[in-house]
Tab-separated table of N, CA and C in Angstrom:
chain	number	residue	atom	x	y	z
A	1	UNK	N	62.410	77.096	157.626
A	1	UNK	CA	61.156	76.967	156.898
A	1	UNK	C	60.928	78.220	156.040
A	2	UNK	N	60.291	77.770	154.882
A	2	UNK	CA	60.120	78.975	153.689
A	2	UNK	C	58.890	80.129	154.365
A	3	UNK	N	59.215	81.248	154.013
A	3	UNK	CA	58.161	82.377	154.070
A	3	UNK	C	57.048	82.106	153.329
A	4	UNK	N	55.648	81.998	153.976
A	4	UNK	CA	54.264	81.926	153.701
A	4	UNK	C	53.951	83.247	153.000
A	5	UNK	N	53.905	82.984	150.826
A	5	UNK	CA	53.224	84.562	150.801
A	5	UNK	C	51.786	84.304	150.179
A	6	UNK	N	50.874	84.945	150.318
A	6	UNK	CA	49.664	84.953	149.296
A	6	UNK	C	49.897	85.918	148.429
A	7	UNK	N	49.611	85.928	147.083
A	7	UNK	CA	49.792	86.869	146.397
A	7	UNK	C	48.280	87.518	145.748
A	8	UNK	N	48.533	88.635	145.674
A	8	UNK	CA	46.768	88.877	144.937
A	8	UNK	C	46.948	88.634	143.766
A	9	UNK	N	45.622	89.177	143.279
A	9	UNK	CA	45.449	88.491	141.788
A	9	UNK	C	46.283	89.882	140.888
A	10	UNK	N	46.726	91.203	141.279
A	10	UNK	CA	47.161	92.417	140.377
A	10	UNK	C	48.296	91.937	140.085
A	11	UNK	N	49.193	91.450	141.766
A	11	UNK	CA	50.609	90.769	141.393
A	11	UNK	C	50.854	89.322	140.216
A	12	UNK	N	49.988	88.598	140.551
A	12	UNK	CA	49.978	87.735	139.526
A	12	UNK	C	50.140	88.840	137.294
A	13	UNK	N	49.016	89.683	137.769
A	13	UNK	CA	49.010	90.191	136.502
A	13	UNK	C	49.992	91.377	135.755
A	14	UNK	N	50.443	92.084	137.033
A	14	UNK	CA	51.502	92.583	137.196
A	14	UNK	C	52.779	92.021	135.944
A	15	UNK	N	52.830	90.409	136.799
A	15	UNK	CA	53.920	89.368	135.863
A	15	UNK	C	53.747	89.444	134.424
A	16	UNK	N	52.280	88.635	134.645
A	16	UNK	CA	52.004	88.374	133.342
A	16	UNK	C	51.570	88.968	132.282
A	17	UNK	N	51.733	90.237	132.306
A	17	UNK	CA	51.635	91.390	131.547
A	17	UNK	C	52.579	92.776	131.030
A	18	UNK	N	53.197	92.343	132.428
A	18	UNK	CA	54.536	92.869	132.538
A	18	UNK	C	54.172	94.528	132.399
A	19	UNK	N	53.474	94.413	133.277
A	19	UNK	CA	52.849	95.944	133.500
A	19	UNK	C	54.109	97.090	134.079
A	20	UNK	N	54.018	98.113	133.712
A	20	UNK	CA	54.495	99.159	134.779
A	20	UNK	C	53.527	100.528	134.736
A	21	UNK	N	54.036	101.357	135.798
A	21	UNK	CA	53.339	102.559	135.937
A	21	UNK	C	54.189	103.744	135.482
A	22	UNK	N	53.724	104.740	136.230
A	22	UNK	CA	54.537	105.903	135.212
A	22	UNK	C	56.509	105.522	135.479
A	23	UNK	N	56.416	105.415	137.012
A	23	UNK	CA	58.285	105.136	136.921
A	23	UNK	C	59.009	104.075	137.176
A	24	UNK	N	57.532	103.116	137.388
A	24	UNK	CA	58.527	101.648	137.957
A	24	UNK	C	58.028	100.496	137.291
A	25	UNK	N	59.043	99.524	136.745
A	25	UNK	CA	58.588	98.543	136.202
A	25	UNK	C	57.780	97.428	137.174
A	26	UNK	N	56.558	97.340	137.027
A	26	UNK	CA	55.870	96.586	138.283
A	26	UNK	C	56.190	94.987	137.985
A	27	UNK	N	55.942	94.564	136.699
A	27	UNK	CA	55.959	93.125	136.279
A	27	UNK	C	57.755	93.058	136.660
A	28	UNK	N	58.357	93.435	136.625
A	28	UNK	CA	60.037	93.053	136.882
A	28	UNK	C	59.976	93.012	138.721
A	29	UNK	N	59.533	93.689	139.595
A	29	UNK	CA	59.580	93.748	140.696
A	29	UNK	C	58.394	92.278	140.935
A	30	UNK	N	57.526	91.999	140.633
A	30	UNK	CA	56.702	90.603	140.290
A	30	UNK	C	57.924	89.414	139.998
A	31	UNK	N	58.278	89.248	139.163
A	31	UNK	CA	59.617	88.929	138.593
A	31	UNK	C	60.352	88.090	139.417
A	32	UNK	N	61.019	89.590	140.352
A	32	UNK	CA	61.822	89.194	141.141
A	32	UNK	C	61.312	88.298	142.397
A	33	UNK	N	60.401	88.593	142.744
A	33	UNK	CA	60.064	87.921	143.810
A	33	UNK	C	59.333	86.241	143.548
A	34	UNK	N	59.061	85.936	142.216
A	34	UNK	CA	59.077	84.792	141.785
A	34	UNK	C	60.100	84.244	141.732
A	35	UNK	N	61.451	84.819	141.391
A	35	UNK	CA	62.655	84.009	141.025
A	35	UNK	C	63.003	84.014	142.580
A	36	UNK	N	62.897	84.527	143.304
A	36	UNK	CA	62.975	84.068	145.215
A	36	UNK	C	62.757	82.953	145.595
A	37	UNK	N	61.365	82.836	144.834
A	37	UNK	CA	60.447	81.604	145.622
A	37	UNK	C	61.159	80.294	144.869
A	38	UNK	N	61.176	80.793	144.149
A	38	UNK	CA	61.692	79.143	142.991
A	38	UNK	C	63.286	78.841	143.170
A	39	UNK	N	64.084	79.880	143.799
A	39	UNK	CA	65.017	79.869	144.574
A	39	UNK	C	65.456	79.235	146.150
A	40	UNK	N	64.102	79.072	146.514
A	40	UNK	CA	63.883	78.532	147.720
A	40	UNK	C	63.756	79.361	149.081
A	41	UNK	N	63.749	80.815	148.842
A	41	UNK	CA	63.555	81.821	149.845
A	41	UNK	C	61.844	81.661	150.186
A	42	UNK	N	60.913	81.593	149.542
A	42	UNK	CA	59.216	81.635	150.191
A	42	UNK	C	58.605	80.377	149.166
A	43	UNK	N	57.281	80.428	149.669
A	43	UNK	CA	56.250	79.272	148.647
A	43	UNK	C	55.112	80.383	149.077
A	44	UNK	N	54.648	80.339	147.556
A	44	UNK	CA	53.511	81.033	147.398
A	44	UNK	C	52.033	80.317	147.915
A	45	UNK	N	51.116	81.121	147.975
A	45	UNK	CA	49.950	80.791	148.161
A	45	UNK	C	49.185	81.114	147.456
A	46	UNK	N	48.069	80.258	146.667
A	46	UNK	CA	47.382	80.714	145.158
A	46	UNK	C	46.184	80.496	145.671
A	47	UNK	N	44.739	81.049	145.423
A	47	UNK	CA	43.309	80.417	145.527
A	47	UNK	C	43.097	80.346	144.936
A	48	UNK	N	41.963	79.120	144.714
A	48	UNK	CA	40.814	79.309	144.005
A	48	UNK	C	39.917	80.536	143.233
A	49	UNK	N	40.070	81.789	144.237
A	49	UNK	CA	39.696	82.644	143.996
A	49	UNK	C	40.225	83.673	142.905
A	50	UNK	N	41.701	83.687	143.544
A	50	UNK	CA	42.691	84.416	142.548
A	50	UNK	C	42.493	84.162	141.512
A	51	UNK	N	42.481	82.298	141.072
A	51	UNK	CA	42.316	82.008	139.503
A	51	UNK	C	41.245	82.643	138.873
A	52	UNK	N	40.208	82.441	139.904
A	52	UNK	CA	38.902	83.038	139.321
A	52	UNK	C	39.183	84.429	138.635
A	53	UNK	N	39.538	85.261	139.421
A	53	UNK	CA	39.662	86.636	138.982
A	53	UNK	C	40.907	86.794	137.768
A	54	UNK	N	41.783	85.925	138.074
A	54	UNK	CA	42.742	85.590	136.640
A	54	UNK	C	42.252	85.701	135.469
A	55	UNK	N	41.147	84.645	135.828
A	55	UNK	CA	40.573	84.235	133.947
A	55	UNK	C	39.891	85.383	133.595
A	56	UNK	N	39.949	86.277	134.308
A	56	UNK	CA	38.751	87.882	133.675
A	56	UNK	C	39.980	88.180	132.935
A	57	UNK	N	40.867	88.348	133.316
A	57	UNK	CA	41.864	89.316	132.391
A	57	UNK	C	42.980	88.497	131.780
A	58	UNK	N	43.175	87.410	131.906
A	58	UNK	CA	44.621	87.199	131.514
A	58	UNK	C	44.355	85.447	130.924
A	59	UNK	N	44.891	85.202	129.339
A	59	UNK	CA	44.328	84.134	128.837
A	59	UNK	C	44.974	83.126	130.013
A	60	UNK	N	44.254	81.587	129.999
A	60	UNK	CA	44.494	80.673	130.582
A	60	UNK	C	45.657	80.002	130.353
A	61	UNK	N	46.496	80.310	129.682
A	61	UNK	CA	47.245	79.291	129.020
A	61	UNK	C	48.410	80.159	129.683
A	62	UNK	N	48.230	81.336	130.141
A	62	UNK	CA	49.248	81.905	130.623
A	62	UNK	C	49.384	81.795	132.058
A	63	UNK	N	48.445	81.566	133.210
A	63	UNK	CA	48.278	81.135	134.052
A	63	UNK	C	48.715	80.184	134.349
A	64	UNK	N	48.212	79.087	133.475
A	64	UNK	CA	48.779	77.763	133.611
A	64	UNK	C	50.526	77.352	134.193
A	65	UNK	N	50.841	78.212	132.595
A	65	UNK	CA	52.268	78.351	132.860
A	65	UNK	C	53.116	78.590	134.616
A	66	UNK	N	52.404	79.738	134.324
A	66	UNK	CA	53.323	80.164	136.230
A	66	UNK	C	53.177	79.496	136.895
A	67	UNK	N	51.913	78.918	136.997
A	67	UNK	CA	51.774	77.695	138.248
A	67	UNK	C	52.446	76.528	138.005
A	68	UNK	N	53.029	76.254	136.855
A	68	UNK	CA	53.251	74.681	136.807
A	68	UNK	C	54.738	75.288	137.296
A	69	UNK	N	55.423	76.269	136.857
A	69	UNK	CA	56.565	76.258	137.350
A	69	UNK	C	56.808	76.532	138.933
A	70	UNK	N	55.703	76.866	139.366
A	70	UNK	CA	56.131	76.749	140.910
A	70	UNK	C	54.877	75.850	141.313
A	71	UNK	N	54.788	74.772	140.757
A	71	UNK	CA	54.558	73.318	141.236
A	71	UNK	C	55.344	72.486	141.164
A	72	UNK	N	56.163	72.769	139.659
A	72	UNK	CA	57.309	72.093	139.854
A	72	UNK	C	58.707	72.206	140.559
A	73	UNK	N	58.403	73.261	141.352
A	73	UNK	CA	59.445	73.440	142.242
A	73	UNK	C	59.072	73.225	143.835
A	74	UNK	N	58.214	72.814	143.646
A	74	UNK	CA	57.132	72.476	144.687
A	74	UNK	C	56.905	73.783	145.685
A	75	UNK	N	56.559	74.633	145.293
A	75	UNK	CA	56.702	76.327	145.779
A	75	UNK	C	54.776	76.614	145.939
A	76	UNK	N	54.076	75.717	145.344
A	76	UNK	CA	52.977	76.255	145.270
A	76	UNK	C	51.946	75.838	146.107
A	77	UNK	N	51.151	76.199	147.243
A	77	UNK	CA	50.532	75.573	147.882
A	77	UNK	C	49.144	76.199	147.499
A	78	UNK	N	48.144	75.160	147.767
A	78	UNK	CA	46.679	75.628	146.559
A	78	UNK	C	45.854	75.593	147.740
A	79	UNK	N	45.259	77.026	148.155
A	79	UNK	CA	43.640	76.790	149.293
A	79	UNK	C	42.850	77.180	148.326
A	80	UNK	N	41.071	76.314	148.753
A	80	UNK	CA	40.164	76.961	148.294
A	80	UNK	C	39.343	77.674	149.379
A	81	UNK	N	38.126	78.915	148.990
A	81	UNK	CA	37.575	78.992	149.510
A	81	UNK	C	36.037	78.455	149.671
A	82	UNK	N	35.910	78.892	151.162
A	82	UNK	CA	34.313	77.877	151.792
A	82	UNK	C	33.201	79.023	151.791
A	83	UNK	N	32.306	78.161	151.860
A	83	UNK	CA	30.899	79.002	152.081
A	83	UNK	C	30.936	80.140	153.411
A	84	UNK	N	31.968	79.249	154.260
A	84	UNK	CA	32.241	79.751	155.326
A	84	UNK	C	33.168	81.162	155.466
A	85	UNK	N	33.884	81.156	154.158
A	85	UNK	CA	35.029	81.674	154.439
A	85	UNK	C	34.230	83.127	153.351
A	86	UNK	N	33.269	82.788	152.421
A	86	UNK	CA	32.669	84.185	151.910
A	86	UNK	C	31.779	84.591	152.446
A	87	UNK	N	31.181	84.180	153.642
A	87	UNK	CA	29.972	84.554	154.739
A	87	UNK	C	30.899	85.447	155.685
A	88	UNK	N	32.439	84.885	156.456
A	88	UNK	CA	32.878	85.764	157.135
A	88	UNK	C	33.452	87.080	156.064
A	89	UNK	N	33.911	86.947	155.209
A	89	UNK	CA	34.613	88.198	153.748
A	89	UNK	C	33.283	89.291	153.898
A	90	UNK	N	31.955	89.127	153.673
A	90	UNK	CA	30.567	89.805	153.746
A	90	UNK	C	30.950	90.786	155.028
A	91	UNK	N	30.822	89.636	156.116
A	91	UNK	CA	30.519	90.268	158.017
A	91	UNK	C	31.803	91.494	158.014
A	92	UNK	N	32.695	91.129	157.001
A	92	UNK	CA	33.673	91.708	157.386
A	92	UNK	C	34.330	92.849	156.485
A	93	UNK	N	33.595	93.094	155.879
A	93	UNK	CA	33.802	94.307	155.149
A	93	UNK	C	33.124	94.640	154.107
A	94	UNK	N	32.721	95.781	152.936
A	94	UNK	CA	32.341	96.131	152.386
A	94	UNK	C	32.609	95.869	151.002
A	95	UNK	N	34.512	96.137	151.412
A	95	UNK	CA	35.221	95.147	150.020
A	95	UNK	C	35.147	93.792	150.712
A	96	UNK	N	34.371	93.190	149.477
A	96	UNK	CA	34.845	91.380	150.057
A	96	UNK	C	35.533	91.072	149.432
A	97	UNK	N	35.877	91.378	148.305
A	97	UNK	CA	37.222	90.741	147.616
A	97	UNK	C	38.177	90.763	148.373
A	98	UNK	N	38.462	91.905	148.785
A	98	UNK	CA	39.599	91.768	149.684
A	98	UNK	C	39.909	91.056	150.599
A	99	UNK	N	38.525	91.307	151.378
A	99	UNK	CA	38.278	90.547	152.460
A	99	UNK	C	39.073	89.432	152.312
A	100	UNK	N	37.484	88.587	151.502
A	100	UNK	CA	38.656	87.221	151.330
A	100	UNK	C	39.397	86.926	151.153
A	101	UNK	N	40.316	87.816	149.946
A	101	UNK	CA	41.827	87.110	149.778
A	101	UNK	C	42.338	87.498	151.419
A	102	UNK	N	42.170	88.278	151.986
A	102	UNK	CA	43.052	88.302	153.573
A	102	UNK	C	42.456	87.217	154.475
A	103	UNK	N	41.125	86.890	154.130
A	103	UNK	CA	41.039	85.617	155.181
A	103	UNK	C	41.433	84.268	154.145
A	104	UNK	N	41.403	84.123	153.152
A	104	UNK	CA	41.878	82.837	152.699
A	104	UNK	C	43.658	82.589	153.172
A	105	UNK	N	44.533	83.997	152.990
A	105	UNK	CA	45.540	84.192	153.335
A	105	UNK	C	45.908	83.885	154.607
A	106	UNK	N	45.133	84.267	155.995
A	106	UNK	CA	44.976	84.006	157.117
A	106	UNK	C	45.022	82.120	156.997
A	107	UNK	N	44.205	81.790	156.576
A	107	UNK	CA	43.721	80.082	156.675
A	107	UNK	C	45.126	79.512	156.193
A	108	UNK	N	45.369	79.806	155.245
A	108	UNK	CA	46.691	79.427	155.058
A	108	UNK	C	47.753	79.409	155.204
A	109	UNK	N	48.144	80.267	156.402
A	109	UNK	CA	49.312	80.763	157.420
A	109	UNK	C	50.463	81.498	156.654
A	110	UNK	N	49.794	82.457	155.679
A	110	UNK	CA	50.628	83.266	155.191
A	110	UNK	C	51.175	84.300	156.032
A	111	UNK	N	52.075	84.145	156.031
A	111	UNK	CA	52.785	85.861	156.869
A	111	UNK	C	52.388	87.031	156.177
A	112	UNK	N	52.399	87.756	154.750
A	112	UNK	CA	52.107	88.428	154.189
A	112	UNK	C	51.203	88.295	153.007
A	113	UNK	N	50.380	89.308	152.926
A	113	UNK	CA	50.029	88.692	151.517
A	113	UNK	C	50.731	90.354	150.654
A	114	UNK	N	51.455	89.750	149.346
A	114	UNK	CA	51.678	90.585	148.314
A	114	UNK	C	50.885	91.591	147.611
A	115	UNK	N	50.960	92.566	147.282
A	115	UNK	CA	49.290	93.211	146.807
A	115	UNK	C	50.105	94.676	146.500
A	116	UNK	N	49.405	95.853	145.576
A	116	UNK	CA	49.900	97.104	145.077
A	116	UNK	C	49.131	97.862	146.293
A	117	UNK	N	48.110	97.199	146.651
A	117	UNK	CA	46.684	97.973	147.120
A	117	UNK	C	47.012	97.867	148.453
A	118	UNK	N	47.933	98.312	149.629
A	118	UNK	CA	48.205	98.601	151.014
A	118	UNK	C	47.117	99.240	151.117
A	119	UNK	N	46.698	100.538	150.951
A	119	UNK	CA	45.644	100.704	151.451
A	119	UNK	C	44.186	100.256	151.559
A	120	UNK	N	43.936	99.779	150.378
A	120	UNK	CA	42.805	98.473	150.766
A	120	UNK	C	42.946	97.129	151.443
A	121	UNK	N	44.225	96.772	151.742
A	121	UNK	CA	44.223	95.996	152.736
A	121	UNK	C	44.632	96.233	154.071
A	122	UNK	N	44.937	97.296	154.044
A	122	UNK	CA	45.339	98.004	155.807
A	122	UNK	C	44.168	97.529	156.994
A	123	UNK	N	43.175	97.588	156.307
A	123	UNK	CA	41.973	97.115	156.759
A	123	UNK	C	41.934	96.063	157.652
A	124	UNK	N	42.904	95.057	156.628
A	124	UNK	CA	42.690	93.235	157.174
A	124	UNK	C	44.571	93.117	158.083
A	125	UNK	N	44.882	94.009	157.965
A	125	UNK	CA	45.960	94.069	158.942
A	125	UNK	C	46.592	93.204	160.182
A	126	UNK	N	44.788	92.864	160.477
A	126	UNK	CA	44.991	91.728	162.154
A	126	UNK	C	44.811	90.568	161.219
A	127	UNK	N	44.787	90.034	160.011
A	127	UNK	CA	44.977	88.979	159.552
A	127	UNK	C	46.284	88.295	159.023
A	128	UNK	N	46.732	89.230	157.888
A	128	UNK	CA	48.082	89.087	157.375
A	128	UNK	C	48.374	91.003	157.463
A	129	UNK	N	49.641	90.854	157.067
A	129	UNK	CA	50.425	91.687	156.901
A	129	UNK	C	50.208	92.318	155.273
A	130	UNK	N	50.092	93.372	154.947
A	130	UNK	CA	50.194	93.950	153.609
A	130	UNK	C	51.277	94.234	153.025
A	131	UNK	N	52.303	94.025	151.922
A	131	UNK	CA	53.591	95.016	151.459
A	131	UNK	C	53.507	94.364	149.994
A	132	UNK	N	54.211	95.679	149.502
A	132	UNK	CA	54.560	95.487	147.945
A	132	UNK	C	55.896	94.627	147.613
A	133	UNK	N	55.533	93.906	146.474
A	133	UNK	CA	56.459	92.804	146.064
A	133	UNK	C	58.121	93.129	145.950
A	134	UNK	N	58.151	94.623	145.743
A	134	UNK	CA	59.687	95.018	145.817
A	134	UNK	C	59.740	95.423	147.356
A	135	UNK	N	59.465	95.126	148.383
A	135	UNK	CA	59.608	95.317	150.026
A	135	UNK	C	59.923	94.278	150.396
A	136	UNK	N	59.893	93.245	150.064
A	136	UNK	CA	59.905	91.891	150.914
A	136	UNK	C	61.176	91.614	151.237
């Protein structure tokens, strides 16, 4: 059975921007771990939420794209979140963004979720697991 990942919304933008920092190409390490999944090594996990925070920065039409290709590889599995699930994100921390993406991640039996930000998710630790997209 394929590896459960959630990805946050930086990794998504990471890709689609093809960002890097001062010494590492971040969107190529993004990259790679897409051509994994569509390879048949993991299936991603996308929210509702993620998209949300997508459309702040990154046109729609580019979004679109990534997802259809790992729908059409059938790689993409889609949770939303509940009233329930941003009432516990609140109880449970200060960042709720985070929060939630680690409990939507949790609901969805991700083993890891993908993310730059280990230390803001070290936090949610007893939920999923934190690591950067070139660790996996």
């Amino acid at each position: 059975m394929e590896t459960l990942l959630y990805c946050d919304t930086n990794f998504y933008i990471d890709y689609l921007e093809n960002r890097h920092d001062r010494l590492r190409p971040l969107g190529s390490f993004a990259f790679e771990l897409l051509r994994r999944t569509i390879e048949c090594e993991f299936k991603i996990i996308i929210s509702d939420f993620v998209i949300t925070e997508l459309e702040r920065y990154v046109k729609e039409e580019k979004i679109k794209d990534v997802l259809h290709s790992l729908k059409k590889t059938k790689k993409l599995v889609r949770i939303f979140k509940s009233k329930k699930d941003i009432k516990k994100a609140r109880m449970l921390s200060k960042n709720k963004a985070d929060a939630l993406h680690a409990i939507l991640a949790k609901k969805a039996g991700a083993e890891y979720i993908i993310t730059r930000n280990l230390r803001d998710f070290a936090e949610f630790s007893h939920l999923v697991k934190p690591i950067l997209p070139e660790s996996i």
